[in-house]
Tab-separated table of C-alpha atoms in Angstrom:
chain	number	residue	atom	x	y	z
O	1	MET	CA	-24.590	30.445	-41.255
O	2	GLN	CA	-22.578	33.202	-39.628
O	3	LYS	CA	-20.762	31.693	-36.577
O	4	LEU	CA	-20.572	33.750	-33.027
O	5	LEU	CA	-17.113	34.078	-32.613
O	6	LEU	CA	-16.141	34.827	-28.963
O	7	PRO	CA	-13.255	37.071	-27.584
O	8	PRO	CA	-10.101	34.887	-26.789
O	9	THR	CA	-10.042	35.753	-22.945
O	10	LEU	CA	-13.874	34.191	-22.576
O	11	SER	CA	-13.303	31.406	-25.428
O	12	TRP	CA	-10.831	30.388	-23.306
O	13	LEU	CA	-12.550	29.952	-19.861
O	14	ALA	CA	-15.311	28.332	-21.717
O	15	ALA	CA	-13.109	25.388	-22.890
O	16	VAL	CA	-11.648	25.311	-19.570
O	17	LEU	CA	-15.438	25.162	-17.742
O	18	LEU	CA	-16.584	22.698	-20.852
O	19	THR	CA	-13.537	20.566	-19.958
O	20	SER	CA	-14.083	20.292	-16.187
O	21	SER	CA	-17.557	18.709	-16.674
O	22	PRO	CA	-17.752	15.106	-15.584
O	23	ALA	CA	-19.287	13.748	-18.667
O	24	TYR	CA	-15.936	15.441	-20.967
O	25	LEU	CA	-13.314	13.824	-18.051
O	26	VAL	CA	-15.170	10.013	-17.850
O	27	ALA	CA	-15.182	10.505	-21.550
O	28	GLN	CA	-11.252	11.532	-21.863
O	29	ILE	CA	-9.625	9.890	-19.221
O	30	LEU	CA	-8.635	6.537	-21.324
O	31	PRO	CA	-8.409	8.271	-24.948
O	32	THR	CA	-5.128	9.969	-23.295
O	33	ASN	CA	-3.770	7.344	-21.018
O	34	THR	CA	-0.817	5.849	-23.438
O	35	HIS	CA	-1.863	2.223	-21.981
O	36	ILE	CA	-4.944	1.988	-23.717
O	37	LYS	CA	-5.156	1.641	-27.500
O	38	ASP	CA	-8.486	0.956	-28.400
O	39	GLN	CA	-10.950	3.721	-28.855
O	40	ALA	CA	-13.888	1.957	-29.213
O	41	SER	CA	-13.602	0.018	-25.881
O	42	THR	CA	-12.417	3.217	-23.753
O	43	GLN	CA	-15.945	5.123	-25.072
O	44	MET	CA	-17.817	2.178	-23.784
O	45	LEU	CA	-16.011	2.173	-20.605
O	46	ALA	CA	-17.202	6.152	-20.238
O	47	VAL	CA	-20.567	4.889	-20.672
O	48	ASN	CA	-20.226	2.256	-17.914
O	49	LEU	CA	-18.646	4.534	-15.432
O	50	SER	CA	-21.192	6.886	-15.440
O	51	SER	CA	-24.676	4.286	-15.375
O	52	ASN	CA	-26.137	4.045	-12.140
O	53	ASN	CA	-26.561	-0.127	-12.906
O	54	LEU	CA	-23.321	-1.650	-13.810
O	55	PRO	CA	-23.646	-5.669	-14.231
O	56	ASP	CA	-21.297	-7.680	-12.453
O	57	THR	CA	-20.073	-9.587	-16.056
O	58	VAL	CA	-19.627	-7.073	-18.928
O	59	ALA	CA	-18.768	-8.068	-22.313
O	60	GLY	CA	-15.308	-7.005	-23.659
O	61	GLY	CA	-13.489	-9.163	-20.476
O	62	ARG	CA	-14.103	-5.930	-17.904
O	63	LEU	CA	-15.342	-7.526	-14.084
O	64	GLY	CA	-17.435	-6.655	-11.637
O	65	LEU	CA	-17.347	-7.038	-7.950
O	66	GLN	CA	-19.493	-9.667	-7.062
O	67	GLU	CA	-17.988	-11.459	-10.337
O	68	ALA	CA	-14.447	-11.257	-9.076
O	69	ILE	CA	-15.281	-12.461	-5.733
O	70	ARG	CA	-16.887	-15.272	-6.658
O	71	LEU	CA	-13.666	-16.364	-9.155
O	72	ALA	CA	-11.450	-15.409	-6.405
O	73	GLN	CA	-13.192	-17.754	-4.207
O	74	GLN	CA	-13.733	-20.294	-7.031
O	75	TYR	CA	-9.554	-20.482	-8.079
O	76	HIS	CA	-7.812	-19.191	-5.540
O	77	PRO	CA	-5.500	-21.529	-4.508
O	78	ASP	CA	-5.716	-21.330	-0.618
O	79	VAL	CA	-9.702	-22.492	-1.375
O	80	ALA	CA	-8.529	-25.510	-2.511
O	81	ALA	CA	-6.322	-26.260	0.038
O	82	ALA	CA	-8.981	-25.789	2.520
O	83	LYS	CA	-11.231	-27.952	1.214
O	84	ARG	CA	-8.331	-30.901	1.286
O	85	GLU	CA	-8.485	-30.674	4.902
O	86	ILE	CA	-12.272	-30.866	5.152
O	87	ALA	CA	-11.772	-34.127	3.660
O	88	ALA	CA	-9.266	-34.719	6.016
O	89	THR	CA	-10.648	-34.312	8.414
O	90	GLU	CA	-14.200	-35.830	6.980
O	91	ALA	CA	-11.630	-39.367	6.923
O	92	SER	CA	-10.388	-38.620	10.743
O	93	LEU	CA	-14.271	-38.583	11.621
O	94	ARG	CA	-14.798	-42.156	9.688
O	95	GLN	CA	-11.152	-43.802	10.895
O	96	ALA	CA	-13.018	-42.602	14.962
O	97	GLY	CA	-16.324	-44.608	14.497
O	98	LEU	CA	-14.227	-47.755	13.684
O	99	LEU	CA	-14.263	-51.064	16.196
O	100	ARG	CA	-11.086	-52.445	17.018
O	101	ASN	CA	-9.763	-55.497	14.745
O	102	PRO	CA	-9.801	-58.399	16.573
O	103	GLU	CA	-6.336	-60.823	16.816
O	104	LEU	CA	-5.801	-64.038	15.793
O	105	VAL	CA	-3.356	-66.589	17.961
O	106	ALA	CA	-1.812	-69.558	17.214
O	107	MET	CA	0.329	-71.405	19.346
O	108	MET	CA	2.319	-74.574	19.132
O	109	GLU	CA	3.880	-76.871	22.061
O	110	ASP	CA	6.845	-79.433	21.505
O	111	ALA	CA	8.727	-79.606	18.100
O	112	ARG	CA	7.649	-83.619	17.467
O	113	THR	CA	4.655	-84.157	15.807
O	114	GLU	CA	3.589	-86.862	18.147
O	115	ASN	CA	3.637	-85.052	21.424
O	116	ARG	CA	2.378	-81.730	19.944
O	117	ASN	CA	-0.496	-79.791	21.388
O	118	THR	CA	-1.920	-76.619	18.995
O	119	THR	CA	-3.847	-73.618	19.792
O	120	TRP	CA	-5.753	-71.588	18.093
O	121	GLN	CA	-6.881	-68.489	19.878
O	122	LEU	CA	-9.159	-65.604	19.236
O	123	ASN	CA	-8.826	-61.781	21.109
O	124	GLN	CA	-10.984	-59.069	20.791
O	125	ALA	CA	-10.856	-55.868	22.636
O	126	ILE	CA	-13.477	-54.435	24.256
O	127	GLU	CA	-13.300	-50.526	24.732
O	128	LEU	CA	-14.918	-49.278	28.002
O	129	GLY	CA	-15.596	-45.634	29.637
O	130	GLY	CA	-17.204	-44.433	26.349
O	131	LYS	CA	-13.715	-44.343	24.245
O	132	ARG	CA	-15.350	-44.292	20.835
O	133	ARG	CA	-17.848	-41.828	21.838
O	134	ALA	CA	-15.268	-39.665	23.079
O	135	ARG	CA	-12.964	-39.981	19.809
O	136	LEU	CA	-15.928	-39.681	17.603
O	137	SER	CA	-16.774	-36.375	19.302
O	138	VAL	CA	-13.148	-35.097	18.872
O	139	ALA	CA	-13.236	-35.881	15.091
O	140	GLU	CA	-17.018	-34.232	14.568
O	141	SER	CA	-15.012	-30.891	16.296
O	142	GLY	CA	-12.304	-31.119	14.476
O	143	LEU	CA	-14.819	-31.230	10.782
O	144	ASN	CA	-16.681	-28.633	12.203
O	145	ILE	CA	-13.577	-26.506	13.056
O	146	ALA	CA	-12.523	-27.136	9.650
O	147	LYS	CA	-15.778	-26.309	7.933
O	148	VAL	CA	-15.614	-22.973	10.144
O	149	GLU	CA	-11.557	-21.930	8.894
O	150	PHE	CA	-13.038	-22.547	5.408
O	151	THR	CA	-15.622	-19.695	5.944
O	152	ILE	CA	-13.310	-17.764	7.713
O	153	MET	CA	-10.918	-17.971	4.659
O	154	LEU	CA	-13.809	-17.403	2.722
O	155	ASN	CA	-14.760	-13.540	4.328
O	156	GLU	CA	-11.228	-13.174	4.266
O	157	ILE	CA	-11.058	-13.133	0.626
O	158	ARG	CA	-14.370	-11.373	0.316
O	159	ALA	CA	-12.774	-8.547	2.549
O	160	THR	CA	-9.426	-8.317	-0.038
O	161	VAL	CA	-11.433	-8.626	-3.221
O	162	THR	CA	-13.605	-5.651	-2.148
O	163	THR	CA	-10.803	-3.702	-0.577
O	164	ARG	CA	-8.368	-4.370	-3.662
O	165	PHE	CA	-11.057	-3.952	-6.043
O	166	ASN	CA	-11.897	-0.402	-5.045
O	167	GLU	CA	-8.373	0.533	-4.997
O	168	VAL	CA	-8.658	0.151	-8.374
O	169	LEU	CA	-11.414	1.820	-9.359
O	170	ILE	CA	-9.813	4.545	-6.827
O	171	ALA	CA	-6.901	4.305	-8.713
O	172	GLN	CA	-8.524	4.804	-12.204
O	173	GLU	CA	-10.060	7.800	-10.164
O	174	ARG	CA	-7.013	9.477	-9.504
O	175	GLN	CA	-6.096	8.774	-12.643
O	176	ARG	CA	-8.492	10.956	-14.192
O	177	LEU	CA	-8.005	13.548	-11.536
O	178	ALA	CA	-4.345	13.736	-13.012
O	179	LEU	CA	-5.521	13.773	-16.489
O	180	THR	CA	-7.556	16.565	-15.105
O	181	SER	CA	-5.270	18.380	-13.649
O	182	LEU	CA	-2.645	18.504	-16.554
O	183	GLU	CA	-5.484	19.173	-19.121
O	184	LEU	CA	-5.759	22.737	-16.504
O	185	THR	CA	-2.182	23.210	-16.264
O	186	GLN	CA	-1.738	23.015	-20.403
O	187	ARG	CA	-4.438	25.413	-20.711
O	188	ALA	CA	-3.159	27.433	-17.602
O	189	TYR	CA	0.073	27.620	-19.521
O	190	SER	CA	-1.407	28.820	-22.277
O	191	ALA	CA	-2.717	31.703	-20.791
O	192	ALA	CA	0.137	32.673	-18.976
O	193	LYS	CA	2.069	32.791	-22.434
O	194	ASN	CA	-0.781	34.812	-24.169
O	195	GLN	CA	-0.507	36.988	-20.877
O	196	VAL	CA	3.107	37.605	-21.332
O	197	THR	CA	2.999	38.130	-25.105
O	198	VAL	CA	0.449	40.859	-24.630
O	199	GLY	CA	2.210	42.335	-22.028
O	200	LYS	CA	0.113	41.734	-19.040
O	201	VAL	CA	1.712	40.156	-17.090
O	202	ALA	CA	5.983	39.368	-15.984
O	203	PRO	CA	7.346	36.432	-17.825
O	204	LEU	CA	7.841	34.977	-14.428
O	205	GLU	CA	4.063	34.161	-14.901
O	206	GLU	CA	4.899	31.888	-17.519
O	207	SER	CA	7.683	30.080	-15.453
O	208	LYS	CA	5.800	29.224	-12.937
O	209	ALA	CA	2.899	27.832	-15.324
O	210	ARG	CA	5.447	25.329	-16.934
O	211	VAL	CA	6.482	24.333	-13.193
O	212	ALA	CA	3.059	23.425	-12.583
O	213	GLN	CA	2.495	22.103	-16.228
O	214	SER	CA	5.736	19.496	-15.264
O	215	SER	CA	4.409	19.094	-11.602
O	216	ALA	CA	1.051	17.609	-13.071
O	217	GLN	CA	2.729	15.327	-15.933
O	218	LEU	CA	4.700	13.388	-12.859
O	219	GLU	CA	1.375	12.925	-11.570
O	220	LEU	CA	0.038	11.688	-14.222
O	221	ALA	CA	3.025	8.993	-14.148
O	222	LYS	CA	2.278	8.373	-10.950
O	223	SER	CA	-1.309	7.613	-10.929
O	224	GLU	CA	-0.704	5.384	-13.692
O	225	SER	CA	2.122	3.211	-11.849
O	226	GLU	CA	-0.234	3.333	-8.656
O	227	LEU	CA	-3.281	2.161	-10.895
O	228	MET	CA	-0.750	-0.689	-12.895
O	229	ILE	CA	-0.020	-1.736	-8.845
O	230	ALA	CA	-3.785	-1.940	-8.102
O	231	ARG	CA	-4.792	-3.633	-10.485
O	232	GLN	CA	-1.290	-6.454	-10.235
O	233	ARG	CA	-2.969	-6.667	-6.573
O	234	LEU	CA	-6.065	-7.761	-6.937
O	235	GLN	CA	-5.081	-9.973	-10.109
O	236	SER	CA	-2.749	-11.855	-7.706
O	237	VAL	CA	-6.265	-12.373	-4.614
O	238	ILE	CA	-8.346	-13.742	-7.754
O	239	GLY	CA	-5.799	-16.361	-8.350
O	240	ASN	CA	-5.348	-18.332	-11.702
O	241	SER	CA	-8.855	-17.815	-13.040
O	242	PRO	CA	-9.512	-18.344	-16.711
O	243	HIS	CA	-11.839	-15.313	-17.025
O	244	PRO	CA	-9.394	-12.764	-19.431
O	245	SER	CA	-10.302	-9.685	-17.300
O	246	THR	CA	-9.018	-6.457	-18.571
O	247	GLU	CA	-10.751	-4.084	-17.194
O	248	PHE	CA	-12.507	-3.710	-13.562
O	249	VAL	CA	-15.327	-1.339	-13.978
O	250	GLY	CA	-17.966	-0.330	-10.841
O	251	ARG	CA	-19.046	2.847	-8.880
O	252	PHE	CA	-16.530	4.201	-6.282
O	253	ASP	CA	-18.399	6.822	-5.183
O	254	THR	CA	-21.771	3.997	-3.605
O	255	LEU	CA	-20.854	4.540	-0.079
O	256	PRO	CA	-21.768	1.427	2.362
O	257	VAL	CA	-24.748	2.104	4.479
O	258	VAL	CA	-23.494	2.418	8.224
O	259	PRO	CA	-25.255	-0.793	10.502
O	260	ASP	CA	-27.088	0.184	13.126
O	261	SER	CA	-24.665	-0.628	16.467
O	262	LEU	CA	-27.860	-3.212	17.927
O	263	ASP	CA	-27.851	-4.957	14.549
O	264	VAL	CA	-23.947	-5.526	14.806
O	265	GLU	CA	-24.314	-6.738	18.075
O	266	LYS	CA	-26.613	-9.153	17.782
O	267	GLN	CA	-24.506	-10.620	14.369
O	268	LEU	CA	-21.621	-10.646	17.065
O	269	MET	CA	-22.560	-14.414	18.378
O	270	GLN	CA	-22.525	-15.405	14.607
O	271	SER	CA	-18.677	-14.340	13.784
O	272	PRO	CA	-17.268	-16.814	12.308
O	273	GLN	CA	-14.256	-16.528	15.105
O	274	ILE	CA	-16.152	-16.756	17.754
O	275	ILE	CA	-18.163	-19.799	16.260
O	276	LYS	CA	-14.583	-21.331	16.009
O	277	ALA	CA	-13.776	-20.358	19.235
O	278	LYS	CA	-16.608	-21.984	21.079
O	279	ILE	CA	-16.080	-25.137	18.829
O	280	GLU	CA	-12.643	-25.381	20.201
O	281	VAL	CA	-13.912	-25.479	23.516
O	282	GLU	CA	-16.326	-28.553	22.399
O	283	LYS	CA	-13.030	-29.901	21.490
O	284	ARG	CA	-11.092	-29.275	24.822
O	285	VAL	CA	-13.969	-30.928	26.132
O	286	ALA	CA	-13.999	-33.839	23.989
O	287	MET	CA	-10.223	-34.703	24.434
O	288	ALA	CA	-10.727	-34.253	28.064
O	289	ASP	CA	-13.239	-36.978	28.135
O	290	VAL	CA	-11.233	-39.586	25.715
O	291	GLU	CA	-8.291	-39.090	28.310
O	292	ARG	CA	-10.755	-39.750	31.216
O	293	SER	CA	-12.185	-42.706	29.544
O	294	LYS	CA	-8.676	-44.491	29.558
O	295	GLN	CA	-8.779	-44.343	32.942
O	296	ILE	CA	-11.179	-46.891	32.559
O	297	PRO	CA	-9.065	-50.330	31.556
O	298	ASP	CA	-10.407	-52.133	28.625
O	299	ILE	CA	-11.185	-56.167	28.721
O	300	THR	CA	-10.149	-58.658	26.044
O	301	LEU	CA	-12.029	-61.469	25.500
O	302	SER	CA	-10.139	-64.702	24.153
O	303	LEU	CA	-11.761	-67.944	22.198
O	304	GLY	CA	-10.332	-70.767	21.196
O	305	ALA	CA	-9.189	-74.098	20.951
O	306	LYS	CA	-6.603	-76.667	22.311
O	307	ARG	CA	-5.651	-79.639	20.615
O	308	GLU	CA	-3.397	-82.341	21.713
O	309	GLN	CA	-1.775	-84.816	19.283
O	310	LEU	CA	-0.953	-87.468	21.289
O	311	THR	CA	-4.263	-88.221	22.689
O	312	GLY	CA	-6.364	-86.544	20.015
O	313	ARG	CA	-8.241	-84.486	22.151
O	314	GLN	CA	-9.596	-80.624	21.447
O	315	GLN	CA	-10.546	-78.749	25.058
O	316	PRO	CA	-12.577	-75.307	24.122
O	317	MET	CA	-10.732	-71.935	25.785
O	318	ILE	CA	-12.537	-68.913	26.707
O	319	GLY	CA	-10.470	-66.116	28.566
O	320	VAL	CA	-10.655	-62.344	29.868
O	321	SER	CA	-7.884	-59.755	30.412
O	322	ILE	CA	-7.975	-56.691	32.226
O	323	PRO	CA	-4.844	-54.768	32.857
O	324	ILE	CA	-4.842	-53.198	36.242
O	325	SER	CA	-4.511	-49.688	36.583
O	326	LEU	CA	-1.817	-49.576	39.359
O	327	PHE	CA	0.820	-47.112	38.548
O	328	ASP	CA	-0.139	-45.625	35.360
O	329	ARG	CA	-3.397	-44.511	35.740
O	330	ASN	CA	-2.960	-41.667	32.724
O	331	GLN	CA	-3.524	-39.047	35.197
O	332	GLY	CA	-0.805	-36.806	33.341
O	333	ASN	CA	-2.841	-36.491	30.490
O	334	VAL	CA	-6.340	-36.331	32.111
O	335	GLN	CA	-4.664	-33.089	33.713
O	336	GLU	CA	-2.753	-31.745	30.571
O	337	SER	CA	-6.303	-32.040	28.988
O	338	ILE	CA	-8.462	-30.255	31.577
O	339	SER	CA	-5.622	-27.658	31.392
O	340	ARG	CA	-6.124	-26.530	27.814
O	341	LEU	CA	-9.158	-26.934	27.888
O	342	ASP	CA	-9.266	-23.850	30.888
O	343	LYS	CA	-6.810	-22.278	27.929
O	344	ALA	CA	-9.682	-22.656	25.317
O	345	LYS	CA	-12.335	-21.376	27.604
O	346	ASP	CA	-10.102	-18.344	28.021
O	347	GLU	CA	-9.538	-17.871	24.206
O	348	LEU	CA	-12.805	-17.936	23.820
O	349	GLN	CA	-13.693	-14.700	25.649
O	350	SER	CA	-10.380	-12.984	24.359
O	351	THR	CA	-11.352	-13.662	20.654
O	352	GLN	CA	-14.783	-12.577	22.128
O	353	ILE	CA	-13.806	-9.113	23.057
O	354	ARG	CA	-11.344	-8.626	20.132
O	355	VAL	CA	-14.254	-9.395	17.791
O	356	ARG	CA	-16.208	-6.809	19.793
O	357	ASN	CA	-13.927	-3.959	19.910
O	358	GLU	CA	-12.635	-4.854	16.059
O	359	LEU	CA	-16.366	-4.039	14.948
O	360	MET	CA	-16.956	-1.088	16.949
O	361	GLN	CA	-13.588	0.385	15.456
O	362	ALA	CA	-14.268	-0.696	12.091
O	363	GLN	CA	-18.011	0.829	12.988
O	364	GLN	CA	-17.034	3.924	13.875
O	365	ARG	CA	-14.173	3.971	11.276
O	366	LEU	CA	-16.776	3.124	8.753
O	367	ARG	CA	-19.495	6.080	9.905
O	368	PHE	CA	-16.301	8.582	9.867
O	369	ALA	CA	-15.799	8.118	6.882
O	370	VAL	CA	-19.278	8.107	5.132
O	371	ASP	CA	-19.890	11.308	7.320
O	372	GLU	CA	-16.741	12.721	5.394
O	373	ALA	CA	-17.062	11.522	1.826
O	374	GLN	CA	-20.487	12.995	2.366
O	375	LEU	CA	-19.516	16.626	3.552
O	376	SER	CA	-16.798	16.690	0.808
O	377	LYS	CA	-19.317	15.823	-2.055
O	378	ALA	CA	-21.986	18.801	-0.544
O	379	ASP	CA	-19.796	21.088	0.366
O	380	VAL	CA	-16.190	20.807	0.361
O	381	LEU	CA	-16.084	20.094	-3.444
O	382	PRO	CA	-18.593	22.833	-4.605
O	383	ASN	CA	-16.663	25.603	-3.076
O	384	ALA	CA	-13.234	24.572	-3.966
O	385	GLN	CA	-14.388	24.399	-7.660
O	386	ASN	CA	-16.265	27.891	-7.132
O	387	ALA	CA	-13.021	29.255	-5.791
O	388	PHE	CA	-11.005	27.874	-8.652
O	389	ASP	CA	-13.198	28.855	-11.288
O	390	LEU	CA	-13.553	32.610	-9.713
O	391	ALA	CA	-9.283	32.679	-9.768
O	392	LEU	CA	-9.112	31.193	-12.878
O	393	LYS	CA	-11.456	34.171	-14.347
O	394	GLY	CA	-9.592	37.082	-11.982
O	395	PHE	CA	-6.664	35.705	-13.693
O	396	GLU	CA	-7.680	36.036	-16.943
O	397	PHE	CA	-8.868	39.737	-16.004
O	398	GLY	CA	-6.151	40.933	-14.256
O	399	LYS	CA	-7.423	41.230	-11.009
O	400	PHE	CA	-5.342	38.026	-9.520
O	401	GLY	CA	-1.949	36.368	-10.384
O	402	PHE	CA	-0.882	33.136	-11.295
O	403	LEU	CA	-0.002	32.130	-7.760
O	404	ASP	CA	-3.495	32.600	-6.825
O	405	VAL	CA	-4.800	30.225	-9.540
O	406	LEU	CA	-2.341	27.875	-8.600
O	407	ASP	CA	-3.167	27.904	-4.479
O	408	ALA	CA	-6.367	27.514	-6.282
O	409	GLN	CA	-6.327	24.471	-8.081
O	410	ARG	CA	-4.117	23.208	-5.678
O	411	SER	CA	-6.614	22.877	-2.900
O	412	LEU	CA	-9.570	22.075	-5.325
O	413	LEU	CA	-6.984	18.848	-6.193
O	414	ALA	CA	-6.380	18.358	-2.305
O	415	ALA	CA	-10.132	17.953	-1.613
O	416	LYS	CA	-10.620	15.632	-4.452
O	417	ALA	CA	-8.156	13.617	-2.995
O	418	GLN	CA	-9.536	14.152	0.109
O	419	TYR	CA	-12.634	12.829	-0.899
O	420	LEU	CA	-11.217	9.332	-2.796
O	421	ARG	CA	-9.348	8.741	0.354
O	422	SER	CA	-12.791	9.040	2.651
O	423	CYS	CA	-14.555	6.160	-0.030
O	424	GLY	CA	-11.333	4.376	-0.003
O	425	ASP	CA	-11.541	4.531	3.736
O	426	ALA	CA	-15.284	3.487	3.823
O	427	HIS	CA	-15.051	0.767	1.301
O	428	LEU	CA	-12.101	-0.351	3.559
O	429	ALA	CA	-14.409	-0.509	7.022
O	430	ALA	CA	-17.227	-2.280	5.434
O	431	ALA	CA	-15.229	-5.076	4.110
O	432	ASP	CA	-13.742	-5.594	7.650
O	433	ILE	CA	-16.625	-5.854	8.769
O	434	GLN	CA	-17.976	-8.117	6.549
O	435	ARG	CA	-14.778	-10.271	7.726
O	436	LEU	CA	-15.542	-10.087	11.153
O	437	LEU	CA	-19.230	-11.092	10.793
O	438	ASN	CA	-21.082	-13.655	8.188
O	439	ASP	CA	-20.641	-12.513	4.659
O	440	GLN	CA	-24.217	-12.045	4.921
O	441	ALA	CA	-25.307	-10.361	8.139
O	442	PHE	CA	-25.721	-7.272	6.081
O	443	GLU	CA	-26.435	-5.606	2.826
O	444	PHE	CA	-24.188	-2.773	2.810
O	445	TYR	CA	-24.786	-1.354	-0.570
O	446	PRO	CA	-28.016	-0.304	-1.926
O	447	ALA	CA	-29.454	-2.936	-4.370
O	448	THR	CA	-30.146	-0.087	-7.214
O	449	ASP	CA	-26.032	0.772	-6.568
O	450	SER	CA	-24.322	-2.238	-8.040
O	451	PHE	CA	-20.775	-2.709	-8.443
């Protein structure tokens, strides 16, 4: 069978266009990486990156977003600390409901046995003014605050894992782009060298191509370093997880869905931070009730018997003790509790304003980032790719200089970098919305596109 031979110029151009295709680039990204040596696992990862539906856990130590969130919420050290705080507040609630212990008093008059009088007395303090009920309200509010803080912490972990997970995915994509850039500059250098050899261009063009190749190598080293740092940052959030994760897989280009403003406003009052501020107001109300109840003195009932050794008589004893609130009526503590209650109400209003503003800003950032990413993908990237292809083809035919090729390549890589930044900003804004609201309030990603 006879082979079809192309001219050298067309052969090189066909090779460049072939290696610029997404399938080839994904397949070539990791084999060229010096940090990964297993060729078989590299090919499996390339298939996963090109799939629309990715499971949360993949065989071979790979990790998806939802599984990473679950591991972080399970093994993060702050989770164990928050659970212990809940257990402590439950113990405080149990303690607040206990009754006062009785008091046993024994008194002996005269040291001589024949003249001795012995008295046994049992005292029981009875709380008045709703003190026990007020203490229970304070303890219940403390328990509710601990539970809401636990929810807030889980939301923070979810948002942090989501952000850093997407940072890893985008860092992987930046590494892929750096590899693509290096491949293009290597082929461009070969083309410029051939052009110098045949005398079509000046040797200066070859020097420019060599500089571009060296810059691409430095960019690749930088992208590998950023990928390693992003992986370490994500692993630090996951905590002491027993999961042997070696690769993080997902789709960075699955953009979040922008929630409707009315839906966000409806979910605003369900924000854990606002709920915590409301419970804090309730707790301050209960603490004010505790201080007011202390203005009503408790009474102490006494029941006992007195025995006279000389006559042998036993006399029953019944008594009541009532403190007289003459000077200390707990007025200072009452005033303090009222002032702190007013402060809690002011903080509630401040929290509502702050959360609303942060939500509006996050929603606006999400909308802008999604629009920017969609525009880049639909218009900017195709035009930049087309301009680069035309410049490269024109250089081959001698119509353009190598600087035109470098400018077109620089514009293409800048457009791709901007697209990555837009995707990262979109995921960060969506994570901020989930952090401020209930983590199940909105489904930001389509069900068919899983991380």
